CSV table of C-alpha atoms in Angstrom, one decimal:
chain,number,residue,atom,x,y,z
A,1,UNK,CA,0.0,0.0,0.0
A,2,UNK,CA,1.2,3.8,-0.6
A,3,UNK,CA,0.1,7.4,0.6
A,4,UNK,CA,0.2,10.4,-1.2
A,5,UNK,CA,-0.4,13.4,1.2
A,6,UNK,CA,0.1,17.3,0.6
A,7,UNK,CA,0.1,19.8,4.0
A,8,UNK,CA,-2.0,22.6,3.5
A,9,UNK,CA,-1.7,24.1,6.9
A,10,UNK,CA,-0.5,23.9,10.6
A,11,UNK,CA,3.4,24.6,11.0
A,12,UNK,CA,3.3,21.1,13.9
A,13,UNK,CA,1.2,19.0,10.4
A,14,UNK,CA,-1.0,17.7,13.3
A,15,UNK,CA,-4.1,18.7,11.2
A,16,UNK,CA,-2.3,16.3,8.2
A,17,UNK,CA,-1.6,13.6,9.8
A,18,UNK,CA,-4.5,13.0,11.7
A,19,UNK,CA,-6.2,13.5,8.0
A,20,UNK,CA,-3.4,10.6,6.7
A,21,UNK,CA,-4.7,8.8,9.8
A,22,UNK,CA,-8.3,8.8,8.6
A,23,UNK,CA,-7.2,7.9,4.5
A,24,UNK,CA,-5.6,5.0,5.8
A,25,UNK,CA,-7.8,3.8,8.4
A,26,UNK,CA,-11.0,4.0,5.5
A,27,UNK,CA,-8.5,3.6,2.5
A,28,UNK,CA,-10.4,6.3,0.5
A,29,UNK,CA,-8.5,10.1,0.3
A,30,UNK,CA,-9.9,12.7,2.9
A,31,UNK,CA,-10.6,15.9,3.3
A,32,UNK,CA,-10.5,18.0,6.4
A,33,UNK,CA,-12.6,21.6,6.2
A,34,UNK,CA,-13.3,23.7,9.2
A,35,UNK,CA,-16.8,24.4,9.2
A,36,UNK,CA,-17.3,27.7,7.1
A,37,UNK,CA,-15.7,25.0,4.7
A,38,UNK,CA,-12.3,26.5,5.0
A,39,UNK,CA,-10.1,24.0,3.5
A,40,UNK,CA,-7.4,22.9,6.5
A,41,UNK,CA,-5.7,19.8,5.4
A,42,UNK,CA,-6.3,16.7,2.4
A,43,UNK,CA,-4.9,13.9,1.8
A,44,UNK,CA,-4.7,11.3,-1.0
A,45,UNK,CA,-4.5,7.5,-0.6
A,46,UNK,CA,-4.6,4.8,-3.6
A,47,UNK,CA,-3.1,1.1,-2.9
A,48,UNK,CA,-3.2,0.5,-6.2
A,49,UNK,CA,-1.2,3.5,-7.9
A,50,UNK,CA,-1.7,7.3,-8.3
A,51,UNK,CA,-5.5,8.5,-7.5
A,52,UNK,CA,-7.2,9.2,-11.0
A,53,UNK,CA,-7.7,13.0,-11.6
A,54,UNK,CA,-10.9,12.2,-13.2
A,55,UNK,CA,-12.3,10.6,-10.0
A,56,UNK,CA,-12.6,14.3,-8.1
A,57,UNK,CA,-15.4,15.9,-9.2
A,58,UNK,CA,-15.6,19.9,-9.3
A,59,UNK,CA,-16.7,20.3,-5.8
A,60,UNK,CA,-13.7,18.7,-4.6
A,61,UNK,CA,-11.1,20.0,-7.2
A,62,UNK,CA,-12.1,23.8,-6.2
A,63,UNK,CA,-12.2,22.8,-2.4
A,64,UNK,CA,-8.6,22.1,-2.6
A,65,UNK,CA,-7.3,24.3,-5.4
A,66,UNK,CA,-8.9,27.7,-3.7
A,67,UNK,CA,-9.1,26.1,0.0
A,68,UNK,CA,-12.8,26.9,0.2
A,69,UNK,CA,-16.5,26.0,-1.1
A,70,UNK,CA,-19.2,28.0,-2.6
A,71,UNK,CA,-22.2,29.2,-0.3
A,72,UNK,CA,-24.3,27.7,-2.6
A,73,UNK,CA,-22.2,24.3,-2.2
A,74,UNK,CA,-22.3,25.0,2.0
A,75,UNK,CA,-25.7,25.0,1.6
A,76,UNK,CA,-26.5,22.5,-0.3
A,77,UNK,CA,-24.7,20.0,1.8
A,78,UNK,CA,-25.6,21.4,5.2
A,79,UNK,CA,-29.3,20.6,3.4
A,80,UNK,CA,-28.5,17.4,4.8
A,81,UNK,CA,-28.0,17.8,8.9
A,82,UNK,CA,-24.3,17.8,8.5
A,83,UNK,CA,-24.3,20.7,11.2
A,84,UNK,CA,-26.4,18.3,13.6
A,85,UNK,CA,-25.2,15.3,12.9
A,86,UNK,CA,-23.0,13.3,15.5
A,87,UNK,CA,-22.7,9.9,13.2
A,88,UNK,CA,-21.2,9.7,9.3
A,89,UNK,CA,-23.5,11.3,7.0
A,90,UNK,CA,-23.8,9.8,3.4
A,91,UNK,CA,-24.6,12.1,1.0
A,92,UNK,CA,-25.3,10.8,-2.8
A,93,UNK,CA,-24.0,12.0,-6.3
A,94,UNK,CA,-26.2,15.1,-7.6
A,95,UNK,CA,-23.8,15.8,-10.7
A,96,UNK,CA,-26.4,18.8,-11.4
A,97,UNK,CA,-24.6,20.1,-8.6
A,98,UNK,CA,-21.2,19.3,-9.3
A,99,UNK,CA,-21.2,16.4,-6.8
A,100,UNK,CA,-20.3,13.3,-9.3
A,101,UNK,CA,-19.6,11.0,-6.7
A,102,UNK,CA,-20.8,10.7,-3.4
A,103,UNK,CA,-19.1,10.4,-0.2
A,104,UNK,CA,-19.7,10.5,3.4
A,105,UNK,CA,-19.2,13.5,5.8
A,106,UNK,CA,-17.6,12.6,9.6
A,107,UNK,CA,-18.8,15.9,11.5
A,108,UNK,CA,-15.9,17.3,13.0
A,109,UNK,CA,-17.1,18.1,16.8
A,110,UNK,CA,-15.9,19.4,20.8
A,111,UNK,CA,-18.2,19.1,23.4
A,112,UNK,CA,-20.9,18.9,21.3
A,113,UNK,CA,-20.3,22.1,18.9
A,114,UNK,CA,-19.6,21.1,15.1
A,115,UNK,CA,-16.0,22.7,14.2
A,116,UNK,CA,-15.5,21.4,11.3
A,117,UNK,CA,-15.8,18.3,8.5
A,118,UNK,CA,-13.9,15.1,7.3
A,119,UNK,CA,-14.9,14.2,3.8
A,120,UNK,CA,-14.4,10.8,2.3
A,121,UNK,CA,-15.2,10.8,-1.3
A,122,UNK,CA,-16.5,6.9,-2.1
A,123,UNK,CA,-15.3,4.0,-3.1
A,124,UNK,CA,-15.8,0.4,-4.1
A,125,UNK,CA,-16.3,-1.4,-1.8
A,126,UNK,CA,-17.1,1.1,0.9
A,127,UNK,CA,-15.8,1.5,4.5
A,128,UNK,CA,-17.2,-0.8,6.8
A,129,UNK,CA,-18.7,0.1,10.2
A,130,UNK,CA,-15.8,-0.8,12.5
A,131,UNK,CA,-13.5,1.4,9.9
A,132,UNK,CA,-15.9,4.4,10.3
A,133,UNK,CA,-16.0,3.9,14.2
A,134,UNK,CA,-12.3,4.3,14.3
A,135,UNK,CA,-12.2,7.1,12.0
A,136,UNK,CA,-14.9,9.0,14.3
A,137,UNK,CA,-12.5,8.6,16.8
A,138,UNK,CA,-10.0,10.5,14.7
A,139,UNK,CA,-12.4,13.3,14.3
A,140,UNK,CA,-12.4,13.6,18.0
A,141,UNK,CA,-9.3,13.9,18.1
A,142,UNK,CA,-9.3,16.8,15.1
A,143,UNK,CA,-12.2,18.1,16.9
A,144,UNK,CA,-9.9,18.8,20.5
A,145,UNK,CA,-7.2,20.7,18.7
A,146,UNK,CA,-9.1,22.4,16.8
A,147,UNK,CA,-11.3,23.8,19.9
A,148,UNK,CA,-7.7,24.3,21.7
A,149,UNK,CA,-6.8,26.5,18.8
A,150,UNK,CA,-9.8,28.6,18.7
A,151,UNK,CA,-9.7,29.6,22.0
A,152,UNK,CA,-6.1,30.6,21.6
A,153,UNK,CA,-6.2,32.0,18.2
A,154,UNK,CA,-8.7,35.2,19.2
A,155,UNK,CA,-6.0,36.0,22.2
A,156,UNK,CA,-3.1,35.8,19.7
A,157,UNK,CA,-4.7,38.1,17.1
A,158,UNK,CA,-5.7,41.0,19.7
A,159,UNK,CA,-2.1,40.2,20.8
A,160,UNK,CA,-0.3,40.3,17.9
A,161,UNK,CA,-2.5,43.8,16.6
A,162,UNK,CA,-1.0,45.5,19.8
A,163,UNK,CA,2.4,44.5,19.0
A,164,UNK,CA,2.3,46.0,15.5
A,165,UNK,CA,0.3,48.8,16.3
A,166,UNK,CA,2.2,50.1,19.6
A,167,UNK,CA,3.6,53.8,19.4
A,168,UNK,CA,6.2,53.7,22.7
A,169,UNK,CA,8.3,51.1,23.3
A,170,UNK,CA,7.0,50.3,26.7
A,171,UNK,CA,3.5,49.7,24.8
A,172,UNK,CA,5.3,46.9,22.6
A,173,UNK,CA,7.1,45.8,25.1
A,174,UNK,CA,4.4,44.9,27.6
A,175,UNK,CA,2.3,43.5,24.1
A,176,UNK,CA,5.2,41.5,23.3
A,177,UNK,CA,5.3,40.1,27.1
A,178,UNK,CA,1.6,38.9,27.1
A,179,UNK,CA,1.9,37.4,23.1
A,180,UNK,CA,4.7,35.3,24.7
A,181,UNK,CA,2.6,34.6,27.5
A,182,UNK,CA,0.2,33.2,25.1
A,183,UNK,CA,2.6,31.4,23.1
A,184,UNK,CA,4.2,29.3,25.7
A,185,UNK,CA,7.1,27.2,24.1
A,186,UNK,CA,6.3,28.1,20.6
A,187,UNK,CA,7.5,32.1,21.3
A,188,UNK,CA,11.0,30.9,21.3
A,189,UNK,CA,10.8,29.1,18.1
A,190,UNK,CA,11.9,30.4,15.2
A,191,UNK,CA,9.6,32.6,12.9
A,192,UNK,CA,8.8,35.3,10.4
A,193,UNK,CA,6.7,37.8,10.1
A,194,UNK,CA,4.6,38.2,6.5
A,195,UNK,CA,2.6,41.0,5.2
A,196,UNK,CA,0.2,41.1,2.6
A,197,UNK,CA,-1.2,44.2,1.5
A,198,UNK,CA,-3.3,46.2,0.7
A,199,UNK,CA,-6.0,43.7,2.4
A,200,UNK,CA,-9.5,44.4,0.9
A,201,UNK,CA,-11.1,44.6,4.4
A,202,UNK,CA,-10.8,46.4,8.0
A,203,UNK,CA,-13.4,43.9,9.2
A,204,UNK,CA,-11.6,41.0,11.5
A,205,UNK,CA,-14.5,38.7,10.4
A,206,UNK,CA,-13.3,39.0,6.7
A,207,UNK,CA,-9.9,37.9,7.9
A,208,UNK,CA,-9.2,34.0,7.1
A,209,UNK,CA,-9.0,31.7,10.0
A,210,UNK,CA,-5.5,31.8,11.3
A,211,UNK,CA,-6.1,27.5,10.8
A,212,UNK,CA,-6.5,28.0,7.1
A,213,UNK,CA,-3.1,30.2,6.4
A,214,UNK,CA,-0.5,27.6,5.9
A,215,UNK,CA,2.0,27.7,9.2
A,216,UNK,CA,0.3,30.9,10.6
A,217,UNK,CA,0.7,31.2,14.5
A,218,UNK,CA,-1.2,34.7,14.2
A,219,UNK,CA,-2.5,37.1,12.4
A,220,UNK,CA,-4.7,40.3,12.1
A,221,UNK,CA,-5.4,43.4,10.2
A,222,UNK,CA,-3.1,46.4,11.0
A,223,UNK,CA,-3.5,50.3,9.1
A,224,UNK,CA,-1.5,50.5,5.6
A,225,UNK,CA,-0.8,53.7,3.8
A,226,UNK,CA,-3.6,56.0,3.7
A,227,UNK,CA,-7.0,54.4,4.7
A,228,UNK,CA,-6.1,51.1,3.6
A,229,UNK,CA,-5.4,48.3,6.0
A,230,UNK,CA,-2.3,45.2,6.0
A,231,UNK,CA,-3.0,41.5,6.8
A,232,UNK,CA,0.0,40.4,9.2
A,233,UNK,CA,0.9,37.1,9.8
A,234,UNK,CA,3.0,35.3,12.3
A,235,UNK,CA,4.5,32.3,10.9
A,236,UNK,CA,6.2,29.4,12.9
A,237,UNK,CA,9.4,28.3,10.9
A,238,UNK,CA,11.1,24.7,10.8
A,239,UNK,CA,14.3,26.7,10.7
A,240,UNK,CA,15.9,29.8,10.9
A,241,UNK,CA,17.6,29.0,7.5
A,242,UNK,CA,14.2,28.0,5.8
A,243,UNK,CA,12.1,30.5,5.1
A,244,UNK,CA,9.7,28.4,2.6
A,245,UNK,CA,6.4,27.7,5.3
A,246,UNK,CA,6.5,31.9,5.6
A,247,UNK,CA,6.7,32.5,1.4
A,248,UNK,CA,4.3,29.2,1.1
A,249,UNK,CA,1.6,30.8,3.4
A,250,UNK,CA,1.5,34.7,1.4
A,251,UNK,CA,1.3,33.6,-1.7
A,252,UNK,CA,-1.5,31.3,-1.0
A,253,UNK,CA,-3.0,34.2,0.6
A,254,UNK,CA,-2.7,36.0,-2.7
A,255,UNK,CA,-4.1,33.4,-4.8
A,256,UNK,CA,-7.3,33.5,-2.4
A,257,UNK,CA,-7.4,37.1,-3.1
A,258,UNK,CA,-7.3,36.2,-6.8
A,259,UNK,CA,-9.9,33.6,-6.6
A,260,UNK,CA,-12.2,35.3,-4.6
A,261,UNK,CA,-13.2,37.6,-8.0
A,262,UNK,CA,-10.8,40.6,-7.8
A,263,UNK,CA,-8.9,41.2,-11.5
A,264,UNK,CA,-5.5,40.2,-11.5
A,265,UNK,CA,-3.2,37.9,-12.9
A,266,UNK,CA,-2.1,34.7,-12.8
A,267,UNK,CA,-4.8,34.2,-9.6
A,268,UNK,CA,-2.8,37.4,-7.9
A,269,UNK,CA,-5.3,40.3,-7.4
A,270,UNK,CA,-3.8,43.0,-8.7
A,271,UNK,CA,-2.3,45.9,-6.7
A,272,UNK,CA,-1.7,43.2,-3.7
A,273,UNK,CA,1.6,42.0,-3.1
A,274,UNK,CA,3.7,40.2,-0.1
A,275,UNK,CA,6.5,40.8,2.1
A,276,UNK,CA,8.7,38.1,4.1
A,277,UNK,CA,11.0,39.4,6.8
A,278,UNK,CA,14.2,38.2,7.8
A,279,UNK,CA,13.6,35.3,10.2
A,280,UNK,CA,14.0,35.6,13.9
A,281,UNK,CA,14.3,33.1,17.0
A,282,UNK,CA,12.0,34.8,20.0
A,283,UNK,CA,9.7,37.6,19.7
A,284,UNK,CA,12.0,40.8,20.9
A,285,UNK,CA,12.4,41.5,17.5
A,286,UNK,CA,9.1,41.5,16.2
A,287,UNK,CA,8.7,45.3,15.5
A,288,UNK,CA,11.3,44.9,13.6
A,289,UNK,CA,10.6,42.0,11.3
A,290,UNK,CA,6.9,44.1,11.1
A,291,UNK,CA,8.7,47.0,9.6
A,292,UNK,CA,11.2,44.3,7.3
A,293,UNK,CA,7.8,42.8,6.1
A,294,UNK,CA,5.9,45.7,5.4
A,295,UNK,CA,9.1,47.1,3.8
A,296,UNK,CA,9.3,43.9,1.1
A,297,UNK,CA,5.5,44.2,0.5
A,298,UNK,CA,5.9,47.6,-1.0
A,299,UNK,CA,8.8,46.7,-2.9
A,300,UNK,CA,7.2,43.9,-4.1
A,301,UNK,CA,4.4,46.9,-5.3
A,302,UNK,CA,7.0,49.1,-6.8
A,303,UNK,CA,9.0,46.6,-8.5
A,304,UNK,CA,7.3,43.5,-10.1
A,305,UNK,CA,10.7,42.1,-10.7
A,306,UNK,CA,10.5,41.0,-6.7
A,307,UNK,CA,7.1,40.3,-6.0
A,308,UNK,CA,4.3,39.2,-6.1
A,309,UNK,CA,6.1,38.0,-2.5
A,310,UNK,CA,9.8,39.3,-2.0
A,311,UNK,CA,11.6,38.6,0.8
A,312,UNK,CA,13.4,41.3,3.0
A,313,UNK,CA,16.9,39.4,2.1
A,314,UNK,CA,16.3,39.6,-1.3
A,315,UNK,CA,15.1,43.0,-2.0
A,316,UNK,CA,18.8,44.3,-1.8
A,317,UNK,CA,19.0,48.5,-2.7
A,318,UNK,CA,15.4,49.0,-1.5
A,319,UNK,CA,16.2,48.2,2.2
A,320,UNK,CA,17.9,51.7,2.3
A,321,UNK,CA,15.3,53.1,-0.1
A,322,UNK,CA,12.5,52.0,2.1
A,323,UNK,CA,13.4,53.7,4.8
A,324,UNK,CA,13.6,57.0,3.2
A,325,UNK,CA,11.0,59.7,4.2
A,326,UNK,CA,8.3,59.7,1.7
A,327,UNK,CA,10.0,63.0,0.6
A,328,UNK,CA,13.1,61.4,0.1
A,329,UNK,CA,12.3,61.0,-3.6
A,330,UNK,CA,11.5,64.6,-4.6
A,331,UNK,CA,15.0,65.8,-4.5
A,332,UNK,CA,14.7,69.3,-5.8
A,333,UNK,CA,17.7,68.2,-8.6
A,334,UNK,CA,15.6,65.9,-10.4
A,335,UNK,CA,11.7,67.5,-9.3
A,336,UNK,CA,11.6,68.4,-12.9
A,337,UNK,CA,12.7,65.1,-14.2
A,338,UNK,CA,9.8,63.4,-12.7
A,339,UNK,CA,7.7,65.6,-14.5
A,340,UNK,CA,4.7,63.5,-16.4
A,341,UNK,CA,6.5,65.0,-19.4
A,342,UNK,CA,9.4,63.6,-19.0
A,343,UNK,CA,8.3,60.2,-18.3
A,344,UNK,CA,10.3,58.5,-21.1
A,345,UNK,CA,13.3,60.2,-20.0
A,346,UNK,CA,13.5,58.9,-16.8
A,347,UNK,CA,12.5,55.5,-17.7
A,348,UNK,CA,15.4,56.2,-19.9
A,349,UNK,CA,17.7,57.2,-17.1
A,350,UNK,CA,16.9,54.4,-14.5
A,351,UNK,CA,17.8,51.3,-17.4
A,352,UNK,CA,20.4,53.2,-18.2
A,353,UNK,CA,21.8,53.0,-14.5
A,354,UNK,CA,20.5,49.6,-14.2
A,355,UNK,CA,22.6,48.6,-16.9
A,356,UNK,CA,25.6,50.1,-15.0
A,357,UNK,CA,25.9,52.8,-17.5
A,358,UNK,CA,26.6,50.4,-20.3
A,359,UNK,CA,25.2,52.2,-23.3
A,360,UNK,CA,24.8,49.0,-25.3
A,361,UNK,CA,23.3,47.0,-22.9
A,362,UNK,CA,20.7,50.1,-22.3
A,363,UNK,CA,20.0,50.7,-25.7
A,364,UNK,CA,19.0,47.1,-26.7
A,365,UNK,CA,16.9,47.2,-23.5
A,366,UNK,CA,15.0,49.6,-24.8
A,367,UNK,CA,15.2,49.2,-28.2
A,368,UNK,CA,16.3,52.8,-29.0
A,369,UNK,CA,19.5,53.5,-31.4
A,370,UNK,CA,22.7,54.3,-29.2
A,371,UNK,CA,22.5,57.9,-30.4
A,372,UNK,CA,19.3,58.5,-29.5
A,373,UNK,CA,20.2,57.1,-26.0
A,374,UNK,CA,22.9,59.8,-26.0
A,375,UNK,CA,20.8,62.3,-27.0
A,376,UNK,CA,18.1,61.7,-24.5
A,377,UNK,CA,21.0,61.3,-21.8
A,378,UNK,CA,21.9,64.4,-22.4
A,379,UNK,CA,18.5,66.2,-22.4
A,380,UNK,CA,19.0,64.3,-18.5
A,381,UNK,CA,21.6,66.3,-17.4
A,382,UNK,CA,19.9,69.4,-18.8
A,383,UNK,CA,17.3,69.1,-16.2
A,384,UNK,CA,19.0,67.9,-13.2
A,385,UNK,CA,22.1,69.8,-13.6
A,386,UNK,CA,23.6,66.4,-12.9
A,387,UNK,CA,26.8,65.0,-14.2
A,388,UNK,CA,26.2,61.6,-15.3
A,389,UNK,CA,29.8,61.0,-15.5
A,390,UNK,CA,30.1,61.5,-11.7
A,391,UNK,CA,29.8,58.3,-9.3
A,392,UNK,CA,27.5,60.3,-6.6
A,393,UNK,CA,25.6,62.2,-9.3
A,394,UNK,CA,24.5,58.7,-10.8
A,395,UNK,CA,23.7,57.8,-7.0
A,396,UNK,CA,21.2,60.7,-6.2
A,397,UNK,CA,20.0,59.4,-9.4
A,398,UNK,CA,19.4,56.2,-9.4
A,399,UNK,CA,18.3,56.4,-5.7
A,400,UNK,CA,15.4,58.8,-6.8
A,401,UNK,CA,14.6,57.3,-9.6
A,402,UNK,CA,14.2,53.8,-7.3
A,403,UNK,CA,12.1,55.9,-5.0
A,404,UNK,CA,9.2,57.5,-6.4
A,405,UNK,CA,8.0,54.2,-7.1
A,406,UNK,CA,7.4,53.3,-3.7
């Protein structure tokens, strides 16, 4: 026999292998969804070879490839007392509504509150009643930790909002003190800190459950430039030297964003982009790795060479650029430059400094005749007053050039 399994969330993959658990124990693949049908974990189990890709039907497929259902889909399976239900719930094939094969729902529940669903899509023959019995057992399992981590995760948002948010030190500090309170153990693990932004929504309820953002310990809305508002996460790493769970979890929070119906491309909505700080061991840096994310998030706006997620490591110039005064960039030498009307020329200008002040290079960039680079070069230096043959003229430059796009 062989398993196939893919995490989706939780940094600890106890959601994943308790789902694993419940594949095996029914041999059929499983799907684990909280219960606003948030997609948490799946797995997929064939003993025979790879599962067919024609045996999920659409329900399924867009379950797993946008980590959510349709209302119309919640309702149409709640339709049959899934939210009541304390036994496995068979529910047939209805292909009118996308549902070409049945399967059976195991309600997720605590204490006798539904928190979520298992999903077992059938199979020939079916499980029998001993196998489901042990797999209900699983889902009480599921059911405990997921109860533990609601009850922590509404602590660790307001937390982790007061950390980002402080103005005096002795307001972080103190914020910081009670997040680490909250954490136990897991505050001296190491982590990263990941902003996406701009977030659609000030609302906390239109914020995804912390148990749906892959490896997220944490997160909340925070203000963004202007009116506009920042998701921050908090993201548990395996190590300080792999980065990948805190990357992994913002760009599935821009391809939701994408999915859920705002223009973009490639599933990004467009305007949103995500930052990764540095990572850190223990919280007394978390200001910091705040201000590293936020940083790489508008870089990753400015610059699409980085994004749609850049990393604080990676963004290399635009750490000093980013922590320029907004005014930084409307150095009164090159004010007239930045003109509208002299947008070609100082498109002209900044690959013409990217390119190290190789004219060839720059020219077949932008596919203008070396001559007329020279020319329009010129006109440069006419309205800076600049000397493009001087090393710190070429640096104001370049640097305000970089600038104005963020």
């Amino acid at each position: 026999m062989r398993q196939n399994a893919r995490v989706t969330t939780d940094s600890k993959g106890d959601y994943q292998e308790l789902v694993d658990e419940v594949s095996e124990l029914l041999g059929a693949p499983a799907t684990l969804e909280n219960r606003d049908f948030e997609l948490i974990a799946f797995g997929a189990y064939d003993s025979e070879g790879d599962l067919d890709p024609s045996a999920l039907d659409p329900v399924r497929t867009r379950s797993i490839l946008t980590r959510r259902s349709t209302a119309a889909v919640r309702a149409w399976f709640e339709s049959f007392g899934i939210t009541r239900a304390t036994a496995p719930v068979r529910i047939p094939p209805t292909p009118e509504a996308g549902v070409y094969r049945g399967r059976t729902c195991l309600p997720v529940r605590h204490r006798g509150v539904v928190l979520g669903y298992v999903w077992l899509l059938d199979t020939d023959p079916g499980p029998t009643r001993r196998q489901l019995t042990a797999a209900m057992e699983v889902t009480a399992r599921i059911g405990a930790l997921l109860a533990d981590e609601a009850q922590h995760g509404a602590d660790l948002s307001r937390e982790l909002r007061a950390v980002l948010t402080a103005e005096r030190d002795w307001q972080r500090d103190m914020a910081v003190a009670e997040l680490r309170s909250a954490l136990g153990a897991r505050a001296d693990t190491p982590h990263a800190v990941v902003c996406v932004a701009p977030w659609p929504s000030a609302d906390p309820d239109d914020a995804p459950s912390v148990r749906t953002v892959p490896g997220a310990t944490a997160l909340c809305t925070v203000p963004w430039e202007a009116s506009a508002v920042s998701l921050a996460l908090l993201v548990r790493l395996r190590s300080a030297d792999l980065p990948a769970p805190a990357t992994s979890a913002a760009g599935r929070l821009l391809e939701r964003l994408g999915a859920g119906g705002t223009s973009g491309t490639a599933g990004v909505a467009a305007g949103v982009a995500a930052g990764v700080s540095a990572p850190r061991t223990g919280l007394a840096e978390l200001g910091a790795a705040w201000w590293e994310a936020s940083a790489a998030a508008r870089t990753a706006r400015a610059e699409s060479r980085f994004g749609p997620v850049a990393q604080w490591t990676s963004i290399g110039a635009f750490r000093l650029l980013t922590a320029l005064p907004p005014h930084a960039a409307h150095d009164p030498a090159v004010r007239a430059l930045l003109s509208p009307a002299h947008r070609e020329l100082a498109r002209t200008a900044e690959v013409y400094l990217d390119c190290a002040g190789q004219a060839g290079r720059a020219a077949a960039e932008l596919g203008i005749h070396r001559q007329t680079l020279y020319y329009r070069l010129s006109r440069v230096e006419q309205l800076t007053a600049l000397d493009l043959d001087d090393g710190e003229d070429r640096l104001l430059l370049h640097m305000a050039l970089k600038a104005r796009r963020l």
